[in-house]
PDB file of C-alpha atoms and ligand atoms in Angstrom:
ATOM      1  CA  MET O  15      22.856  81.814  23.910  1.00 97.00           C
ATOM      2  CA  ILE O  16      26.171  81.424  25.714  1.00 98.00           C
ATOM      3  CA  LEU O  17      29.009  83.708  24.634  1.00 98.00           C
ATOM      4  CA  THR O  18      32.527  83.469  26.035  1.00 98.00           C
ATOM      5  CA  VAL O  19      35.029  86.296  25.628  1.00 98.00           C
ATOM      6  CA  GLY O  20      38.396  84.558  25.795  1.00 98.00           C
ATOM      7  CA  GLY O  21      41.961  84.320  24.630  1.00 97.00           C
ATOM      8  CA  VAL O  22      45.375  83.227  25.803  1.00 96.00           C
ATOM      9  CA  LYS O  23      46.877  86.653  26.386  1.00 96.00           C
ATOM     10  CA  GLY O  24      46.241  89.090  29.210  1.00 96.00           C
ATOM     11  CA  GLY O  25      44.997  92.630  28.806  1.00 97.00           C
ATOM     12  CA  THR O  26      43.424  92.330  25.363  1.00 97.00           C
ATOM     13  CA  GLY O  27      40.177  93.967  26.467  1.00 98.00           C
ATOM     14  CA  LYS O  28      38.138  90.836  27.248  1.00 98.00           C
ATOM     15  CA  THR O  29      36.534  92.245  30.385  1.00 98.00           C
ATOM     16  CA  THR O  30      35.935  95.606  28.725  1.00 98.00           C
ATOM     17  CA  ILE O  31      34.148  93.900  25.837  1.00 98.00           C
ATOM     18  CA  ALA O  32      32.223  91.431  28.028  1.00 98.00           C
ATOM     19  CA  THR O  33      30.931  94.109  30.415  1.00 98.00           C
ATOM     20  CA  ASN O  34      30.029  96.481  27.583  1.00 98.00           C
ATOM     21  CA  LEU O  35      28.130  93.738  25.760  1.00 98.00           C
ATOM     22  CA  VAL O  36      26.269  92.840  28.956  1.00 98.00           C
ATOM     23  CA  VAL O  37      25.312  96.458  29.667  1.00 98.00           C
ATOM     24  CA  TYR O  38      24.143  97.031  26.103  1.00 98.00           C
ATOM     25  CA  ARG O  39      22.288  93.738  25.782  1.00 98.00           C
ATOM     26  CA  SER O  40      20.532  94.070  29.145  1.00 98.00           C
ATOM     27  CA  GLY O  41      19.617  97.626  28.122  1.00 98.00           C
ATOM     28  CA  LEU O  42      17.771  96.096  25.160  1.00 98.00           C
ATOM     29  CA  GLY O  43      15.540  94.362  27.695  1.00 98.00           C
ATOM     30  CA  LYS O  44      17.243  90.965  27.646  1.00 98.00           C
ATOM     31  CA  ASP O  45      17.613  88.983  30.863  1.00 98.00           C
ATOM     32  CA  VAL O  46      21.392  88.546  30.936  1.00 98.00           C
ATOM     33  CA  LEU O  47      23.770  86.715  33.261  1.00 98.00           C
ATOM     34  CA  LEU O  48      27.416  87.717  33.370  1.00 98.00           C
ATOM     35  CA  ILE O  49      29.670  84.922  34.634  1.00 98.00           C
ATOM     36  CA  ASP O  50      33.066  86.000  35.913  1.00 98.00           C
ATOM     37  CA  GLY O  51      35.468  83.116  35.380  1.00 97.00           C
ATOM     38  CA  ASP O  52      38.622  85.072  36.163  1.00 97.00           C
ATOM     39  CA  GLU O  53      40.245  85.003  39.592  1.00 95.00           C
ATOM     40  CA  GLN O  54      40.977  88.738  39.201  1.00 96.00           C
ATOM     41  CA  LYS O  55      37.188  89.180  39.509  1.00 97.00           C
ATOM     42  CA  THR O  56      37.173  92.379  37.449  1.00 98.00           C
ATOM     43  CA  SER O  57      33.716  91.719  35.991  1.00 98.00           C
ATOM     44  CA  LEU O  58      32.381  91.049  39.465  1.00 98.00           C
ATOM     45  CA  TYR O  59      33.938  94.271  40.801  1.00 98.00           C
ATOM     46  CA  PHE O  60      32.497  96.208  37.879  1.00 98.00           C
ATOM     47  CA  SER O  61      29.048  94.764  38.561  1.00 98.00           C
ATOM     48  CA  THR O  62      29.311  95.547  42.284  1.00 98.00           C
ATOM     49  CA  LEU O  63      30.245  99.137  41.469  1.00 98.00           C
ATOM     50  CA  ARG O  64      27.382  99.348  38.965  1.00 98.00           C
ATOM     51  CA  ASN O  65      24.912  98.057  41.549  1.00 98.00           C
ATOM     52  CA  GLU O  66      26.183 100.652  44.031  1.00 98.00           C
ATOM     53  CA  LYS O  67      25.783 103.451  41.510  1.00 98.00           C
ATOM     54  CA  LYS O  68      22.340 102.302  40.427  1.00 97.00           C
ATOM     55  CA  ASN O  69      20.801 101.486  43.817  1.00 97.00           C
ATOM     56  CA  GLY O  70      21.075  97.733  43.304  1.00 97.00           C
ATOM     57  CA  ASP O  71      19.717  97.747  39.782  1.00 97.00           C
ATOM     58  CA  ALA O  72      22.650  96.923  37.512  1.00 98.00           C
ATOM     59  CA  GLY O  73      20.105  95.526  35.057  1.00 98.00           C
ATOM     60  CA  TYR O  74      21.694  92.077  34.883  1.00 98.00           C
ATOM     61  CA  SER O  75      22.981  89.371  37.231  1.00 98.00           C
ATOM     62  CA  CYS O  76      26.628  88.584  37.823  1.00 98.00           C
ATOM     63  CA  VAL O  77      28.149  85.530  39.495  1.00 98.00           C
ATOM     64  CA  ARG O  78      31.649  84.183  39.854  1.00 98.00           C
ATOM     65  CA  VAL O  79      32.285  80.556  38.901  1.00 97.00           C
ATOM     66  CA  THR O  80      35.580  78.720  39.436  1.00 95.00           C
ATOM     67  CA  GLY O  81      36.883  75.520  37.859  1.00 96.00           C
ATOM     68  CA  GLY O  82      36.447  74.053  34.400  1.00 96.00           C
ATOM     69  CA  GLU O  83      33.882  71.362  35.097  1.00 97.00           C
ATOM     70  CA  GLN O  84      31.837  73.684  37.290  1.00 98.00           C
ATOM     71  CA  MET O  85      31.940  76.371  34.604  1.00 98.00           C
ATOM     72  CA  LYS O  86      30.716  73.985  31.922  1.00 98.00           C
ATOM     73  CA  VAL O  87      27.876  72.657  34.069  1.00 98.00           C
ATOM     74  CA  GLU O  88      26.751  76.008  35.504  1.00 98.00           C
ATOM     75  CA  ALA O  89      26.891  77.863  32.191  1.00 98.00           C
ATOM     76  CA  ALA O  90      24.759  75.190  30.520  1.00 97.00           C
ATOM     77  CA  ARG O  91      22.265  75.213  33.407  1.00 98.00           C
ATOM     78  CA  MET O  92      22.066  79.008  33.518  1.00 98.00           C
ATOM     79  CA  ALA O  93      21.442  79.171  29.772  1.00 98.00           C
ATOM     80  CA  SER O  94      17.986  77.699  30.379  1.00 97.00           C
ATOM     81  CA  LYS O  95      17.198  80.287  33.061  1.00 98.00           C
ATOM     82  CA  PHE O  96      18.518  83.436  31.357  1.00 98.00           C
ATOM     83  CA  GLU O  97      17.981  84.694  27.838  1.00 98.00           C
ATOM     84  CA  ASP O  98      21.705  85.214  27.491  1.00 98.00           C
ATOM     85  CA  VAL O  99      24.852  84.201  29.311  1.00 98.00           C
ATOM     86  CA  ILE O 100      28.113  86.081  28.767  1.00 98.00           C
ATOM     87  CA  ILE O 101      31.297  84.648  30.280  1.00 98.00           C
ATOM     88  CA  ASP O 102      34.465  86.607  30.970  1.00 98.00           C
ATOM     89  CA  VAL O 103      37.533  84.439  31.538  1.00 98.00           C
ATOM     90  CA  GLY O 104      41.163  84.944  32.524  1.00 95.00           C
ATOM     91  CA  GLY O 105      43.719  85.751  29.857  1.00 90.00           C
ATOM     92  CA  TRP O 106      45.566  82.478  29.629  1.00 85.00           C
ATOM     93  CA  ASP O 107      44.738  78.911  28.693  1.00 80.00           C
ATOM     94  CA  ASN O 108      43.037  77.779  31.903  1.00 92.00           C
ATOM     95  CA  THR O 109      40.463  75.156  32.816  1.00 96.00           C
ATOM     96  CA  SER O 110      37.714  77.750  33.431  1.00 97.00           C
ATOM     97  CA  GLN O 111      38.137  79.048  29.891  1.00 98.00           C
ATOM     98  CA  ARG O 112      38.076  75.531  28.478  1.00 97.00           C
ATOM     99  CA  GLY O 113      34.924  74.720  30.434  1.00 98.00           C
ATOM    100  CA  ALA O 114      33.311  77.965  29.292  1.00 98.00           C
ATOM    101  CA  ILE O 115      34.097  77.311  25.638  1.00 98.00           C
ATOM    102  CA  LEU O 116      32.789  73.754  25.880  1.00 98.00           C
ATOM    103  CA  ALA O 117      29.401  75.145  26.960  1.00 98.00           C
ATOM    104  CA  SER O 118      29.336  78.092  24.544  1.00 98.00           C
ATOM    105  CA  ASP O 119      27.568  78.780  21.282  1.00 98.00           C
ATOM    106  CA  ILE O 120      30.034  81.539  20.482  1.00 98.00           C
ATOM    107  CA  ALA O 121      33.623  82.205  21.563  1.00 98.00           C
ATOM    108  CA  LEU O 122      34.928  85.694  20.851  1.00 98.00           C
ATOM    109  CA  PHE O 123      38.680  86.275  20.895  1.00 98.00           C
ATOM    110  CA  PRO O 124      39.793  89.918  21.012  1.00 98.00           C
ATOM    111  CA  PHE O 125      43.263  90.576  19.568  1.00 98.00           C
ATOM    112  CA  GLN O 126      45.310  93.731  19.909  1.00 97.00           C
ATOM    113  CA  PRO O 127      46.929  94.710  16.610  1.00 96.00           C
ATOM    114  CA  ARG O 128      50.397  93.976  18.002  1.00 94.00           C
ATOM    115  CA  THR O 129      53.046  91.411  17.086  1.00 91.00           C
ATOM    116  CA  PHE O 130      53.119  89.552  20.422  1.00 90.00           C
ATOM    117  CA  ASP O 131      49.340  89.238  20.321  1.00 91.00           C
ATOM    118  CA  ALA O 132      49.392  87.908  16.774  1.00 91.00           C
ATOM    119  CA  TRP O 133      51.758  85.186  17.929  1.00 92.00           C
ATOM    120  CA  THR O 134      49.010  83.731  20.126  1.00 95.00           C
ATOM    121  CA  LEU O 135      46.681  83.059  17.163  1.00 96.00           C
ATOM    122  CA  GLY O 136      47.924  79.470  16.752  1.00 96.00           C
ATOM    123  CA  ARG O 137      47.224  78.673  20.389  1.00 96.00           C
ATOM    124  CA  VAL O 138      43.711  80.093  20.109  1.00 97.00           C
ATOM    125  CA  GLN O 139      43.170  77.964  16.996  1.00 97.00           C
ATOM    126  CA  SER O 140      44.250  74.840  18.940  1.00 96.00           C
ATOM    127  CA  LEU O 141      41.937  75.754  21.819  1.00 96.00           C
ATOM    128  CA  VAL O 142      38.995  76.092  19.428  1.00 97.00           C
ATOM    129  CA  ALA O 143      39.857  72.924  17.473  1.00 97.00           C
ATOM    130  CA  GLU O 144      39.985  70.873  20.689  1.00 96.00           C
ATOM    131  CA  ALA O 145      36.713  72.345  21.979  1.00 97.00           C
ATOM    132  CA  LYS O 146      34.945  71.623  18.690  1.00 97.00           C
ATOM    133  CA  VAL O 147      35.571  67.906  19.108  1.00 97.00           C
ATOM    134  CA  TYR O 148      33.226  67.940  22.113  1.00 97.00           C
ATOM    135  CA  ASN O 149      31.153  71.010  21.214  1.00 98.00           C
ATOM    136  CA  PRO O 150      30.509  70.959  17.454  1.00 97.00           C
ATOM    137  CA  ARG O 151      28.009  73.860  17.631  1.00 97.00           C
ATOM    138  CA  LEU O 152      30.746  76.256  18.772  1.00 98.00           C
ATOM    139  CA  ARG O 153      31.398  79.188  16.465  1.00 97.00           C
ATOM    140  CA  ALA O 154      34.581  81.161  17.021  1.00 98.00           C
ATOM    141  CA  PHE O 155      35.240  84.776  16.128  1.00 98.00           C
ATOM    142  CA  THR O 156      38.166  87.166  16.290  1.00 98.00           C
ATOM    143  CA  VAL O 157      37.938  90.941  16.649  1.00 98.00           C
ATOM    144  CA  LEU O 158      40.502  93.705  16.871  1.00 98.00           C
ATOM    145  CA  SER O 159      40.510  95.247  20.331  1.00 98.00           C
ATOM    146  CA  ARG O 160      42.371  98.219  21.814  1.00 98.00           C
ATOM    147  CA  ALA O 161      43.114  99.048  18.204  1.00 98.00           C
ATOM    148  CA  ASP O 162      44.680 102.250  16.966  1.00 96.00           C
ATOM    149  CA  VAL O 163      42.347 105.028  15.910  1.00 95.00           C
ATOM    150  CA  ARG O 164      44.659 105.621  12.934  1.00 92.00           C
ATOM    151  CA  GLY O 165      47.648 104.001  11.246  1.00 86.00           C
ATOM    152  CA  SER O 166      48.203 100.843   9.235  1.00 92.00           C
ATOM    153  CA  ASP O 167      48.637  98.297  12.044  1.00 94.00           C
ATOM    154  CA  ASN O 168      44.905  97.513  12.148  1.00 96.00           C
ATOM    155  CA  GLU O 169      44.779  96.489   8.487  1.00 95.00           C
ATOM    156  CA  GLU O 170      47.889  94.345   8.842  1.00 95.00           C
ATOM    157  CA  ALA O 171      46.524  92.603  11.930  1.00 96.00           C
ATOM    158  CA  ALA O 172      43.106  92.134  10.306  1.00 96.00           C
ATOM    159  CA  ALA O 173      44.694  90.510   7.256  1.00 96.00           C
ATOM    160  CA  TYR O 174      46.566  88.131   9.563  1.00 96.00           C
ATOM    161  CA  LEU O 175      43.443  87.232  11.573  1.00 97.00           C
ATOM    162  CA  LYS O 176      41.421  86.659   8.392  1.00 96.00           C
ATOM    163  CA  GLU O 177      43.857  83.922   7.349  1.00 95.00           C
ATOM    164  CA  ALA O 178      42.704  81.693  10.225  1.00 95.00           C
ATOM    165  CA  GLU O 179      39.947  79.750   8.459  1.00 86.00           C
ATOM    166  CA  ASP O 180      38.517  78.172  11.603  1.00 91.00           C
ATOM    167  CA  LEU O 181      38.018  81.602  13.205  1.00 97.00           C
ATOM    168  CA  THR O 182      35.691  84.159  11.629  1.00 97.00           C
ATOM    169  CA  TYR O 183      37.031  87.695  11.660  1.00 97.00           C
ATOM    170  CA  ILE O 184      34.443  90.314  12.700  1.00 97.00           C
ATOM    171  CA  SER O 185      35.210  93.719  11.238  1.00 94.00           C
ATOM    172  CA  ALA O 186      33.782  95.569  14.255  1.00 95.00           C
ATOM    173  CA  ILE O 187      37.003  97.121  15.477  1.00 97.00           C
ATOM    174  CA  VAL O 188      37.105  98.202  19.135  1.00 98.00           C
ATOM    175  CA  CYS O 189      39.594 101.075  19.288  1.00 98.00           C
ATOM    176  CA  ASN O 190      41.605 102.393  22.209  1.00 98.00           C
ATOM    177  CA  ARG O 191      39.361 105.148  23.507  1.00 98.00           C
ATOM    178  CA  LYS O 192      39.299 106.915  26.824  1.00 98.00           C
ATOM    179  CA  ALA O 193      35.526 106.448  26.934  1.00 98.00           C
ATOM    180  CA  TYR O 194      35.997 102.755  27.741  1.00 98.00           C
ATOM    181  CA  SER O 195      37.882 103.408  30.972  1.00 98.00           C
ATOM    182  CA  ASN O 196      35.791 106.488  31.801  1.00 98.00           C
ATOM    183  CA  ALA O 197      32.620 104.435  31.493  1.00 98.00           C
ATOM    184  CA  ALA O 198      34.049 101.554  33.554  1.00 98.00           C
ATOM    185  CA  LYS O 199      35.072 103.958  36.308  1.00 98.00           C
ATOM    186  CA  ALA O 200      31.466 105.122  36.558  1.00 98.00           C
ATOM    187  CA  GLY O 201      30.054 101.568  36.484  1.00 98.00           C
ATOM    188  CA  LYS O 202      28.673 102.180  33.003  1.00 98.00           C
ATOM    189  CA  GLY O 203      28.948 100.865  29.494  1.00 98.00           C
ATOM    190  CA  VAL O 204      30.058 103.167  26.688  1.00 98.00           C
ATOM    191  CA  VAL O 205      26.539 103.104  25.211  1.00 98.00           C
ATOM    192  CA  GLU O 206      25.461 104.936  28.354  1.00 98.00           C
ATOM    193  CA  ILE O 207      27.934 107.781  27.826  1.00 98.00           C
ATOM    194  CA  GLU O 208      27.259 108.108  24.129  1.00 96.00           C
ATOM    195  CA  LYS O 209      27.367 111.919  24.223  1.00 96.00           C
ATOM    196  CA  GLU O 210      30.963 111.771  25.472  1.00 96.00           C
ATOM    197  CA  ASP O 211      32.070 109.437  22.688  1.00 98.00           C
ATOM    198  CA  PRO O 212      29.557 108.285  20.060  1.00 98.00           C
ATOM    199  CA  LYS O 213      32.260 106.305  18.257  1.00 98.00           C
ATOM    200  CA  ALA O 214      32.856 103.975  21.222  1.00 98.00           C
ATOM    201  CA  ALA O 215      29.104 103.400  21.586  1.00 98.00           C
ATOM    202  CA  ALA O 216      28.864 102.636  17.859  1.00 98.00           C
ATOM    203  CA  GLU O 217      31.714 100.115  18.144  1.00 98.00           C
ATOM    204  CA  ILE O 218      29.920  98.145  20.852  1.00 98.00           C
ATOM    205  CA  ARG O 219      26.614  98.186  18.966  1.00 98.00           C
ATOM    206  CA  THR O 220      28.313  96.969  15.787  1.00 98.00           C
ATOM    207  CA  LEU O 221      30.120  94.179  17.622  1.00 98.00           C
ATOM    208  CA  HIS O 222      26.951  93.188  19.476  1.00 98.00           C
ATOM    209  CA  ASP O 223      24.906  93.043  16.278  1.00 97.00           C
ATOM    210  CA  ALA O 224      27.543  91.017  14.460  1.00 97.00           C
ATOM    211  CA  LEU O 225      27.602  88.452  17.276  1.00 97.00           C
ATOM    212  CA  TYR O 226      23.919  88.178  18.077  1.00 96.00           C
ATOM    213  CA  LYS O 227      22.582  88.496  14.555  1.00 89.00           C
ATOM    214  CA  SER O 228      25.050  85.808  13.515  1.00 67.00           C
ATOM    215  CA  ASN O 229      23.102  83.545  15.854  1.00 65.00           C
ATOM    216  CA  SER O 230      19.842  84.583  14.111  1.00 56.00           C
ATOM    217  CA  GLU O 231      17.978  85.518  17.273  1.00 46.00           C
TER     218      GLU O 231
HETATM  219  N1  ATP C 326      39.049  99.715  23.919  1.00 95.41           N
HETATM  220  C1  ATP C 326      39.752 100.188  24.946  1.00 95.41           C
HETATM  221  N2  ATP C 326      40.115 101.491  25.015  1.00 95.41           N
HETATM  222  C2  ATP C 326      40.821 101.966  26.056  1.00 95.41           C
HETATM  223  N3  ATP C 326      41.239 101.218  27.080  1.00 95.41           N
HETATM  224  C3  ATP C 326      40.908  99.906  27.073  1.00 95.41           C
HETATM  225  C4  ATP C 326      40.149  99.320  26.021  1.00 95.41           C
HETATM  226  N4  ATP C 326      39.991  98.001  26.288  1.00 95.41           N
HETATM  227  C5  ATP C 326      40.613  97.793  27.448  1.00 95.41           C
HETATM  228  N5  ATP C 326      41.176  98.908  27.922  1.00 95.41           N
HETATM  229  C6  ATP C 326      41.973  99.049  29.154  1.00 95.41           C
HETATM  230  O1  ATP C 326      43.024  98.096  29.103  1.00 95.41           O
HETATM  231  C7  ATP C 326      43.190  97.438  30.344  1.00 95.41           C
HETATM  232  C8  ATP C 326      42.928  95.942  30.170  1.00 95.41           C
HETATM  233  O2  ATP C 326      41.583  95.777  29.740  1.00 95.41           O
HETATM  234  P1  ATP C 326      40.703  94.555  30.230  1.00 95.41           P
HETATM  235  O3  ATP C 326      40.783  94.389  31.690  1.00 95.41           O
HETATM  236  O4  ATP C 326      39.365  94.720  29.609  1.00 95.41           O
HETATM  237  O5  ATP C 326      41.499  93.382  29.518  1.00 95.41           O
HETATM  238  P2  ATP C 326      41.402  91.821  29.813  1.00 95.41           P
HETATM  239  O6  ATP C 326      41.708  91.141  28.527  1.00 95.41           O
HETATM  240  O7  ATP C 326      40.120  91.499  30.459  1.00 95.41           O
HETATM  241  O8  ATP C 326      42.599  91.622  30.847  1.00 95.41           O
HETATM  242  P3  ATP C 326      42.905  90.293  31.701  1.00 95.41           P
HETATM  243  O9  ATP C 326      43.548  89.334  30.744  1.00 95.41           O
HETATM  244  O10 ATP C 326      43.832  90.781  32.766  1.00 95.41           O
HETATM  245  O11 ATP C 326      41.600  89.793  32.212  1.00 95.41           O
HETATM  246  C9  ATP C 326      42.214  98.109  31.297  1.00 95.41           C
HETATM  247  O12 ATP C 326      42.909  99.126  31.970  1.00 95.41           O
HETATM  248  C10 ATP C 326      41.147  98.686  30.381  1.00 95.41           C
HETATM  249  O13 ATP C 326      40.522  99.825  30.919  1.00 95.41           O
HETATM  250 MG1   MG C 327      39.739  90.486  32.247  1.00 95.41          MG
END
């Protein structure tokens, strides 16, 4: 299955979610490829750090792919060689993201529960609608990311996201937690530092299960 973590706004937690899903899924024994489609190469840097920390055994493969057409072709080809492909793309509407979504079974769009982020929902809907013309099997999901641990903003944002009929809202909220950056700094996923923050680990498991069980593996 090919999963793209995308969106048209920077800093929503795409790379954090993509790398945590890859670490968790590969930890389940799946042969996973992480494709870094962002010129910032954060996923690639994370994977390099992880390989350094784990004596070359990150547990998954990571490659960088540039360009929309190349992304579409490579992702489709790699899907027959790996059990799972997860693609991290840059936070704006770019050709790599479009290529990734055209090859994907699932596109996941993290949204921060903030006004300026909510304003990008229409553009994400257009991106998905255009991709579906060429890739009718695509299923698109939204999730709250970098959400508040408390307060009413999450519920308000969730209600707004749920209104978008062509995007399915996943109620697996990823909150703002220090564990996410602490884990990244150590080349780990939050499921690997569960003792430090069991809630972060639970968030990633819930999101993972919602995505992969939705594809009836
Ligand atoms: N759930 C979270 N809790 C705490 N910090 C987070 C969380 N998600 C992301 N961050 C932090 O927010 C910043 C941006 O996150 P990240 O790089 O994952 O976003 P992105 O959407 O991939 O950004 P870009 O659009 O630049 O690729 C990073 O410093 C990251 O550590
Ligand atoms: Mg990123």
